[in-house]
Amino acid sequence: EEYIVALSALQDLLPPVPLDAVRAVIVAELGAPPEQVFAHFEETPLATASIGQVHAATLLDGSDVVVKVRKPGITEEIELDLVILHDFAHLAAGRIDSPLVQNLEETVGHFADGLRDELDCTMEGRNIEHFASGLDPKLNVVVPRVYWDYTTARVLTTSRFRGVKVTDAPGLAKQGIAPRLLARELARMAMHSIFVNGFFHADPHPGNYIVQADGSIAVIDFGLVGRLDDGTRRDLLLMLAAWVSG
């Protein structure tokens, strides 16, 4: 349980990055301090996660947005961690005669590629738009709009959603929203993404699902996504059909 509690903090509850450091990133990426780039920029962050920190803001045209700023120095920290992981995988593969470690170095390589993609805010912006283009219109699910004029490799600006976490039972009850219906909707979204599109949101923790007052589910944080080719989707579908049929 203590591991679950510790890892849950990585969703959005880490200690905040100092405002001066956030301002420095915005100046470097957008060419001016936040009070000049935005009509309003909230100094207190909405959330602080493992890679980025999110601030509420208002664009000059009045649009409500969130500004995700990559943490200063996080790239260097992650690269060092990846070197250590690769060394451990190489050591294990050379010393342990077990099928469990045969592909460990390759697994670490895939993990490293995905994590480096997660560091690039422009990649996340493209992921959002790709996911939106394949979203089943029958689902009560929405994704953010990307404001490309305010987005770079280290800053991502998207439309803001307001609501409660998908795990906030009292908040959902207050809004008269049934958790069972939310679970079904999210399951349908996952099935459609995996089996129809082969492109899915791969970071499904509670911090990334916001339930709005109208019952719609806003999906955020597309730094980590998954892609499946036709053959893999077919194999997964056959496996699922076999499981359902017993």
PDB file of C-alpha atoms in Angstrom:
ATOM      1  CA  GLU A   1       0.000   0.000   0.000  1.00  0.00           C
ATOM      2  CA  GLU A   2       2.836   2.426   0.755  1.00  0.00           C
ATOM      3  CA  TYR A   3       4.085   2.059  -2.840  1.00  0.00           C
ATOM      4  CA  ILE A   4       0.612   2.794  -4.206  1.00  0.00           C
ATOM      5  CA  VAL A   5       0.373   5.946  -2.090  1.00  0.00           C
ATOM      6  CA  ALA A   6       3.843   7.125  -3.150  1.00  0.00           C
ATOM      7  CA  LEU A   7       3.260   6.472  -6.852  1.00  0.00           C
ATOM      8  CA  SER A   8      -0.162   8.163  -6.727  1.00  0.00           C
ATOM      9  CA  ALA A   9       1.574  11.415  -5.787  1.00  0.00           C
ATOM     10  CA  LEU A  10       3.258  11.400  -9.206  1.00  0.00           C
ATOM     11  CA  GLN A  11      -0.123  12.032 -10.867  1.00  0.00           C
ATOM     12  CA  ASP A  12      -0.399  15.688  -9.901  1.00  0.00           C
ATOM     13  CA  LEU A  13       0.645  16.220  -6.271  1.00  0.00           C
ATOM     14  CA  LEU A  14       4.413  16.686  -6.375  1.00  0.00           C
ATOM     15  CA  PRO A  15       6.028  19.785  -4.796  1.00  0.00           C
ATOM     16  CA  PRO A  16       5.599  22.752  -7.175  1.00  0.00           C
ATOM     17  CA  VAL A  17       8.378  24.175  -9.309  1.00  0.00           C
ATOM     18  CA  PRO A  18       9.264  27.755  -8.200  1.00  0.00           C
ATOM     19  CA  LEU A  19       7.488  30.439 -10.206  1.00  0.00           C
ATOM     20  CA  ASP A  20      10.774  32.064 -11.280  1.00  0.00           C
ATOM     21  CA  ALA A  21      11.826  28.816 -12.953  1.00  0.00           C
ATOM     22  CA  VAL A  22       8.475  28.553 -14.752  1.00  0.00           C
ATOM     23  CA  ARG A  23       8.741  32.165 -15.909  1.00  0.00           C
ATOM     24  CA  ALA A  24      12.242  31.523 -17.253  1.00  0.00           C
ATOM     25  CA  VAL A  25      11.003  28.628 -19.389  1.00  0.00           C
ATOM     26  CA  ILE A  26       8.110  30.697 -20.786  1.00  0.00           C
ATOM     27  CA  VAL A  27      10.428  33.606 -21.608  1.00  0.00           C
ATOM     28  CA  ALA A  28      12.877  31.267 -23.368  1.00  0.00           C
ATOM     29  CA  GLU A  29      10.151  29.465 -25.323  1.00  0.00           C
ATOM     30  CA  LEU A  30       7.518  32.139 -26.035  1.00  0.00           C
ATOM     31  CA  GLY A  31       9.776  35.203 -26.090  1.00  0.00           C
ATOM     32  CA  ALA A  32       8.201  37.174 -23.229  1.00  0.00           C
ATOM     33  CA  PRO A  33       7.180  36.751 -19.587  1.00  0.00           C
ATOM     34  CA  PRO A  34       3.753  35.217 -18.899  1.00  0.00           C
ATOM     35  CA  GLU A  35       2.134  38.534 -17.925  1.00  0.00           C
ATOM     36  CA  GLN A  36       2.847  39.789 -21.466  1.00  0.00           C
ATOM     37  CA  VAL A  37       2.040  36.575 -23.349  1.00  0.00           C
ATOM     38  CA  PHE A  38      -1.266  36.001 -21.532  1.00  0.00           C
ATOM     39  CA  ALA A  39      -4.060  38.269 -20.369  1.00  0.00           C
ATOM     40  CA  HIS A  40      -3.868  36.416 -17.059  1.00  0.00           C
ATOM     41  CA  PHE A  41      -1.507  33.760 -15.719  1.00  0.00           C
ATOM     42  CA  GLU A  42      -2.245  32.008 -12.431  1.00  0.00           C
ATOM     43  CA  GLU A  43       0.908  31.876 -10.341  1.00  0.00           C
ATOM     44  CA  THR A  44      -0.256  28.951  -8.191  1.00  0.00           C
ATOM     45  CA  PRO A  45      -0.148  25.765 -10.297  1.00  0.00           C
ATOM     46  CA  LEU A  46      -3.220  23.618 -10.876  1.00  0.00           C
ATOM     47  CA  ALA A  47      -1.072  20.494 -10.723  1.00  0.00           C
ATOM     48  CA  THR A  48       2.538  19.383 -10.582  1.00  0.00           C
ATOM     49  CA  ALA A  49       3.386  15.977 -12.023  1.00  0.00           C
ATOM     50  CA  SER A  50       6.623  14.113 -12.668  1.00  0.00           C
ATOM     51  CA  ILE A  51       7.543  15.853 -15.942  1.00  0.00           C
ATOM     52  CA  GLY A  52       5.537  19.061 -16.104  1.00  0.00           C
ATOM     53  CA  GLN A  53       3.673  21.688 -14.126  1.00  0.00           C
ATOM     54  CA  VAL A  54       0.287  23.077 -15.193  1.00  0.00           C
ATOM     55  CA  HIS A  55      -0.923  26.655 -14.709  1.00  0.00           C
ATOM     56  CA  ALA A  56      -4.310  28.158 -15.540  1.00  0.00           C
ATOM     57  CA  ALA A  57      -4.212  31.146 -17.865  1.00  0.00           C
ATOM     58  CA  THR A  58      -6.315  33.329 -20.137  1.00  0.00           C
ATOM     59  CA  LEU A  59      -5.295  34.187 -23.683  1.00  0.00           C
ATOM     60  CA  LEU A  60      -5.482  37.740 -24.985  1.00  0.00           C
ATOM     61  CA  ASP A  61      -8.670  36.798 -26.870  1.00  0.00           C
ATOM     62  CA  GLY A  62     -10.297  35.674 -23.600  1.00  0.00           C
ATOM     63  CA  SER A  63      -9.936  31.908 -24.074  1.00  0.00           C
ATOM     64  CA  ASP A  64      -9.474  29.895 -20.874  1.00  0.00           C
ATOM     65  CA  VAL A  65      -6.422  27.651 -21.192  1.00  0.00           C
ATOM     66  CA  VAL A  66      -3.961  25.576 -19.236  1.00  0.00           C
ATOM     67  CA  VAL A  67      -0.242  26.006 -19.774  1.00  0.00           C
ATOM     68  CA  LYS A  68       1.903  22.936 -19.209  1.00  0.00           C
ATOM     69  CA  VAL A  69       5.560  23.812 -18.629  1.00  0.00           C
ATOM     70  CA  ARG A  70       8.237  21.131 -18.738  1.00  0.00           C
ATOM     71  CA  LYS A  71      10.227  21.112 -15.515  1.00  0.00           C
ATOM     72  CA  PRO A  72      13.655  22.741 -15.820  1.00  0.00           C
ATOM     73  CA  GLY A  73      16.409  20.132 -15.664  1.00  0.00           C
ATOM     74  CA  ILE A  74      14.029  17.169 -15.982  1.00  0.00           C
ATOM     75  CA  THR A  75      15.531  16.074 -19.326  1.00  0.00           C
ATOM     76  CA  GLU A  76      18.996  15.731 -17.810  1.00  0.00           C
ATOM     77  CA  GLU A  77      17.618  13.845 -14.783  1.00  0.00           C
ATOM     78  CA  ILE A  78      15.713  11.416 -16.990  1.00  0.00           C
ATOM     79  CA  GLU A  79      18.668  10.787 -19.304  1.00  0.00           C
ATOM     80  CA  LEU A  80      20.798   9.887 -16.277  1.00  0.00           C
ATOM     81  CA  ASP A  81      18.068   7.561 -14.986  1.00  0.00           C
ATOM     82  CA  LEU A  82      17.853   5.879 -18.401  1.00  0.00           C
ATOM     83  CA  VAL A  83      21.603   5.259 -18.456  1.00  0.00           C
ATOM     84  CA  ILE A  84      21.331   3.611 -15.037  1.00  0.00           C
ATOM     85  CA  LEU A  85      18.341   1.511 -16.156  1.00  0.00           C
ATOM     86  CA  HIS A  86      20.175   0.387 -19.292  1.00  0.00           C
ATOM     87  CA  ASP A  87      23.237  -0.578 -17.239  1.00  0.00           C
ATOM     88  CA  PHE A  88      21.094  -2.647 -14.862  1.00  0.00           C
ATOM     89  CA  ALA A  89      19.331  -4.351 -17.800  1.00  0.00           C
ATOM     90  CA  HIS A  90      22.671  -5.151 -19.463  1.00  0.00           C
ATOM     91  CA  LEU A  91      24.039  -6.506 -16.181  1.00  0.00           C
ATOM     92  CA  ALA A  92      20.963  -8.665 -15.593  1.00  0.00           C
ATOM     93  CA  ALA A  93      20.935 -10.028 -19.143  1.00  0.00           C
ATOM     94  CA  GLY A  94      24.574 -11.087 -18.820  1.00  0.00           C
ATOM     95  CA  ARG A  95      24.267 -12.742 -15.423  1.00  0.00           C
ATOM     96  CA  ILE A  96      20.765 -14.218 -15.160  1.00  0.00           C
ATOM     97  CA  ASP A  97      19.836 -17.213 -17.292  1.00  0.00           C
ATOM     98  CA  SER A  98      16.075 -16.720 -17.428  1.00  0.00           C
ATOM     99  CA  PRO A  99      13.492 -15.955 -20.140  1.00  0.00           C
ATOM    100  CA  LEU A 100      12.333 -13.073 -17.942  1.00  0.00           C
ATOM    101  CA  VAL A 101      15.458 -11.022 -18.733  1.00  0.00           C
ATOM    102  CA  GLN A 102      16.190 -12.116 -22.321  1.00  0.00           C
ATOM    103  CA  ASN A 103      14.541  -9.015 -23.807  1.00  0.00           C
ATOM    104  CA  LEU A 104      15.152  -6.680 -20.882  1.00  0.00           C
ATOM    105  CA  GLU A 105      17.530  -4.372 -22.754  1.00  0.00           C
ATOM    106  CA  GLU A 106      15.081  -4.075 -25.637  1.00  0.00           C
ATOM    107  CA  THR A 107      12.274  -3.336 -23.170  1.00  0.00           C
ATOM    108  CA  VAL A 108      14.327  -0.561 -21.567  1.00  0.00           C
ATOM    109  CA  GLY A 109      15.000   0.816 -25.054  1.00  0.00           C
ATOM    110  CA  HIS A 110      11.269   0.992 -25.844  1.00  0.00           C
ATOM    111  CA  PHE A 111      10.622   2.598 -22.465  1.00  0.00           C
ATOM    112  CA  ALA A 112      13.337   5.192 -23.128  1.00  0.00           C
ATOM    113  CA  ASP A 113      11.894   6.065 -26.561  1.00  0.00           C
ATOM    114  CA  GLY A 114       8.427   6.580 -25.079  1.00  0.00           C
ATOM    115  CA  LEU A 115       9.742   8.681 -22.210  1.00  0.00           C
ATOM    116  CA  ARG A 116      11.750  10.933 -24.554  1.00  0.00           C
ATOM    117  CA  ASP A 117       8.621  11.468 -26.660  1.00  0.00           C
ATOM    118  CA  GLU A 118       6.792  12.442 -23.469  1.00  0.00           C
ATOM    119  CA  LEU A 119       9.310  15.250 -22.902  1.00  0.00           C
ATOM    120  CA  ASP A 120       8.398  16.944 -26.210  1.00  0.00           C
ATOM    121  CA  CYS A 121       5.297  19.124 -25.837  1.00  0.00           C
ATOM    122  CA  THR A 122       4.871  19.445 -29.614  1.00  0.00           C
ATOM    123  CA  MET A 123       4.685  15.644 -29.816  1.00  0.00           C
ATOM    124  CA  GLU A 124       1.960  15.691 -27.171  1.00  0.00           C
ATOM    125  CA  GLY A 125       0.068  18.326 -29.153  1.00  0.00           C
ATOM    126  CA  ARG A 126       0.160  16.119 -32.250  1.00  0.00           C
ATOM    127  CA  ASN A 127      -0.972  13.148 -30.171  1.00  0.00           C
ATOM    128  CA  ILE A 128      -3.995  15.133 -28.961  1.00  0.00           C
ATOM    129  CA  GLU A 129      -5.044  16.038 -32.491  1.00  0.00           C
ATOM    130  CA  HIS A 130      -4.476  12.495 -33.790  1.00  0.00           C
ATOM    131  CA  PHE A 131      -6.558  11.033 -30.967  1.00  0.00           C
ATOM    132  CA  ALA A 132      -9.319  13.605 -31.535  1.00  0.00           C
ATOM    133  CA  SER A 133      -9.484  12.770 -35.247  1.00  0.00           C
ATOM    134  CA  GLY A 134     -10.296   9.125 -34.463  1.00  0.00           C
ATOM    135  CA  LEU A 135     -12.562   9.648 -31.455  1.00  0.00           C
ATOM    136  CA  ASP A 136     -15.932   7.896 -31.733  1.00  0.00           C
ATOM    137  CA  PRO A 137     -18.498  10.755 -31.970  1.00  0.00           C
ATOM    138  CA  LYS A 138     -21.056   8.637 -30.109  1.00  0.00           C
ATOM    139  CA  LEU A 139     -18.917   8.770 -26.969  1.00  0.00           C
ATOM    140  CA  ASN A 140     -19.436  11.481 -24.357  1.00  0.00           C
ATOM    141  CA  VAL A 141     -15.681  12.146 -24.357  1.00  0.00           C
ATOM    142  CA  VAL A 142     -13.799  15.341 -25.216  1.00  0.00           C
ATOM    143  CA  VAL A 143     -10.126  16.214 -25.638  1.00  0.00           C
ATOM    144  CA  PRO A 144      -8.396  19.610 -25.450  1.00  0.00           C
ATOM    145  CA  ARG A 145      -7.798  22.020 -28.289  1.00  0.00           C
ATOM    146  CA  VAL A 146      -4.115  22.762 -28.890  1.00  0.00           C
ATOM    147  CA  TYR A 147      -3.116  26.425 -29.221  1.00  0.00           C
ATOM    148  CA  TRP A 148      -0.065  26.072 -31.459  1.00  0.00           C
ATOM    149  CA  ASP A 149       0.904  29.757 -31.290  1.00  0.00           C
ATOM    150  CA  TYR A 150       1.604  29.175 -27.585  1.00  0.00           C
ATOM    151  CA  THR A 151       3.151  25.716 -27.857  1.00  0.00           C
ATOM    152  CA  THR A 152       6.812  24.707 -28.186  1.00  0.00           C
ATOM    153  CA  ALA A 153       8.978  21.747 -27.220  1.00  0.00           C
ATOM    154  CA  ARG A 154       8.843  22.844 -23.555  1.00  0.00           C
ATOM    155  CA  VAL A 155       5.452  24.577 -23.327  1.00  0.00           C
ATOM    156  CA  LEU A 156       2.023  23.191 -24.238  1.00  0.00           C
ATOM    157  CA  THR A 157      -1.072  25.396 -24.205  1.00  0.00           C
ATOM    158  CA  THR A 158      -4.501  23.766 -24.478  1.00  0.00           C
ATOM    159  CA  SER A 159      -8.117  24.545 -23.673  1.00  0.00           C
ATOM    160  CA  ARG A 160      -9.108  24.241 -20.034  1.00  0.00           C
ATOM    161  CA  PHE A 161     -11.628  21.784 -18.607  1.00  0.00           C
ATOM    162  CA  ARG A 162     -13.384  22.188 -15.274  1.00  0.00           C
ATOM    163  CA  GLY A 163     -14.792  19.365 -13.222  1.00  0.00           C
ATOM    164  CA  VAL A 164     -13.888  16.617 -10.768  1.00  0.00           C
ATOM    165  CA  LYS A 165     -11.585  13.628 -10.916  1.00  0.00           C
ATOM    166  CA  VAL A 166     -13.162  10.434 -12.160  1.00  0.00           C
ATOM    167  CA  THR A 167     -12.432   8.896  -8.734  1.00  0.00           C
ATOM    168  CA  ASP A 168     -14.080  11.718  -6.760  1.00  0.00           C
ATOM    169  CA  ALA A 169     -17.150   9.788  -5.582  1.00  0.00           C
ATOM    170  CA  PRO A 170     -18.638  12.636  -3.463  1.00  0.00           C
ATOM    171  CA  GLY A 171     -18.113  15.128  -6.291  1.00  0.00           C
ATOM    172  CA  LEU A 172     -19.771  12.819  -8.819  1.00  0.00           C
ATOM    173  CA  ALA A 173     -22.698  12.180  -6.457  1.00  0.00           C
ATOM    174  CA  LYS A 174     -23.168  15.927  -5.976  1.00  0.00           C
ATOM    175  CA  GLN A 175     -23.433  16.318  -9.769  1.00  0.00           C
ATOM    176  CA  GLY A 176     -25.763  13.320 -10.057  1.00  0.00           C
ATOM    177  CA  ILE A 177     -23.325  11.361 -12.243  1.00  0.00           C
ATOM    178  CA  ALA A 178     -23.294   7.556 -11.970  1.00  0.00           C
ATOM    179  CA  PRO A 179     -19.764   6.084 -11.724  1.00  0.00           C
ATOM    180  CA  ARG A 180     -20.932   2.906 -13.497  1.00  0.00           C
ATOM    181  CA  LEU A 181     -21.857   4.919 -16.586  1.00  0.00           C
ATOM    182  CA  LEU A 182     -18.476   6.650 -16.543  1.00  0.00           C
ATOM    183  CA  ALA A 183     -16.732   3.276 -16.335  1.00  0.00           C
ATOM    184  CA  ARG A 184     -18.699   2.006 -19.335  1.00  0.00           C
ATOM    185  CA  GLU A 185     -17.912   5.129 -21.345  1.00  0.00           C
ATOM    186  CA  LEU A 186     -14.188   4.876 -20.585  1.00  0.00           C
ATOM    187  CA  ALA A 187     -14.217   1.168 -21.464  1.00  0.00           C
ATOM    188  CA  ARG A 188     -15.890   1.952 -24.786  1.00  0.00           C
ATOM    189  CA  MET A 189     -13.314   4.649 -25.464  1.00  0.00           C
ATOM    190  CA  ALA A 190     -10.472   2.224 -24.720  1.00  0.00           C
ATOM    191  CA  MET A 191     -11.953  -0.527 -26.916  1.00  0.00           C
ATOM    192  CA  HIS A 192     -12.536   1.837 -29.836  1.00  0.00           C
ATOM    193  CA  SER A 193      -9.058   3.338 -29.516  1.00  0.00           C
ATOM    194  CA  ILE A 194      -7.321  -0.050 -29.340  1.00  0.00           C
ATOM    195  CA  PHE A 195      -9.339  -2.190 -31.766  1.00  0.00           C
ATOM    196  CA  VAL A 196     -10.514   0.406 -34.310  1.00  0.00           C
ATOM    197  CA  ASN A 197      -7.863   3.139 -34.334  1.00  0.00           C
ATOM    198  CA  GLY A 198      -4.800   1.317 -33.020  1.00  0.00           C
ATOM    199  CA  PHE A 199      -3.904   4.560 -31.223  1.00  0.00           C
ATOM    200  CA  PHE A 200      -4.728   4.927 -27.547  1.00  0.00           C
ATOM    201  CA  HIS A 201      -4.175   7.038 -24.445  1.00  0.00           C
ATOM    202  CA  ALA A 202      -1.568   5.079 -22.479  1.00  0.00           C
ATOM    203  CA  ASP A 203      -1.520   6.933 -19.161  1.00  0.00           C
ATOM    204  CA  PRO A 204      -4.985   6.207 -17.710  1.00  0.00           C
ATOM    205  CA  HIS A 205      -4.604   7.357 -14.117  1.00  0.00           C
ATOM    206  CA  PRO A 206      -7.342   9.369 -12.329  1.00  0.00           C
ATOM    207  CA  GLY A 207      -5.480  12.656 -12.717  1.00  0.00           C
ATOM    208  CA  ASN A 208      -5.962  12.461 -16.482  1.00  0.00           C
ATOM    209  CA  TYR A 209      -9.773  12.134 -16.528  1.00  0.00           C
ATOM    210  CA  ILE A 210     -11.922  15.148 -15.630  1.00  0.00           C
ATOM    211  CA  VAL A 211     -15.687  14.719 -15.358  1.00  0.00           C
ATOM    212  CA  GLN A 212     -17.460  17.926 -16.299  1.00  0.00           C
ATOM    213  CA  ALA A 213     -20.803  19.176 -14.969  1.00  0.00           C
ATOM    214  CA  ASP A 214     -22.635  17.893 -18.060  1.00  0.00           C
ATOM    215  CA  GLY A 215     -21.288  14.358 -17.470  1.00  0.00           C
ATOM    216  CA  SER A 216     -18.779  14.449 -20.324  1.00  0.00           C
ATOM    217  CA  ILE A 217     -15.319  13.006 -19.692  1.00  0.00           C
ATOM    218  CA  ALA A 218     -12.380  15.223 -20.604  1.00  0.00           C
ATOM    219  CA  VAL A 219      -9.227  13.244 -21.325  1.00  0.00           C
ATOM    220  CA  ILE A 220      -5.966  15.126 -20.789  1.00  0.00           C
ATOM    221  CA  ASP A 221      -2.199  14.502 -20.860  1.00  0.00           C
ATOM    222  CA  PHE A 222      -1.329  12.747 -24.110  1.00  0.00           C
ATOM    223  CA  GLY A 223       2.405  12.636 -23.542  1.00  0.00           C
ATOM    224  CA  LEU A 224       2.220   8.834 -23.394  1.00  0.00           C
ATOM    225  CA  VAL A 225       0.260   7.054 -26.121  1.00  0.00           C
ATOM    226  CA  GLY A 226       0.268   3.559 -27.605  1.00  0.00           C
ATOM    227  CA  ARG A 227       0.194   2.404 -31.205  1.00  0.00           C
ATOM    228  CA  LEU A 228      -0.845  -1.030 -32.504  1.00  0.00           C
ATOM    229  CA  ASP A 229      -0.393  -2.421 -36.003  1.00  0.00           C
ATOM    230  CA  ASP A 230      -3.139  -4.380 -37.781  1.00  0.00           C
ATOM    231  CA  GLY A 231      -1.683  -7.777 -36.896  1.00  0.00           C
ATOM    232  CA  THR A 232      -1.441  -7.011 -33.198  1.00  0.00           C
ATOM    233  CA  ARG A 233      -4.981  -5.621 -33.130  1.00  0.00           C
ATOM    234  CA  ARG A 234      -6.259  -8.784 -34.843  1.00  0.00           C
ATOM    235  CA  ASP A 235      -4.455 -11.018 -32.347  1.00  0.00           C
ATOM    236  CA  LEU A 236      -5.795  -9.025 -29.401  1.00  0.00           C
ATOM    237  CA  LEU A 237      -9.323  -9.206 -30.799  1.00  0.00           C
ATOM    238  CA  LEU A 238      -9.084 -12.996 -31.217  1.00  0.00           C
ATOM    239  CA  MET A 239      -7.779 -13.308 -27.655  1.00  0.00           C
ATOM    240  CA  LEU A 240     -10.614 -11.141 -26.332  1.00  0.00           C
ATOM    241  CA  ALA A 241     -13.222 -13.135 -28.289  1.00  0.00           C
ATOM    242  CA  ALA A 242     -11.809 -16.389 -26.892  1.00  0.00           C
ATOM    243  CA  TRP A 243     -11.945 -15.022 -23.359  1.00  0.00           C
ATOM    244  CA  VAL A 244     -15.539 -13.794 -23.710  1.00  0.00           C
ATOM    245  CA  SER A 245     -16.675 -17.125 -25.207  1.00  0.00           C
ATOM    246  CA  GLY A 246     -14.913 -19.141 -22.519  1.00  0.00           C
TER     247      GLY A 246
END
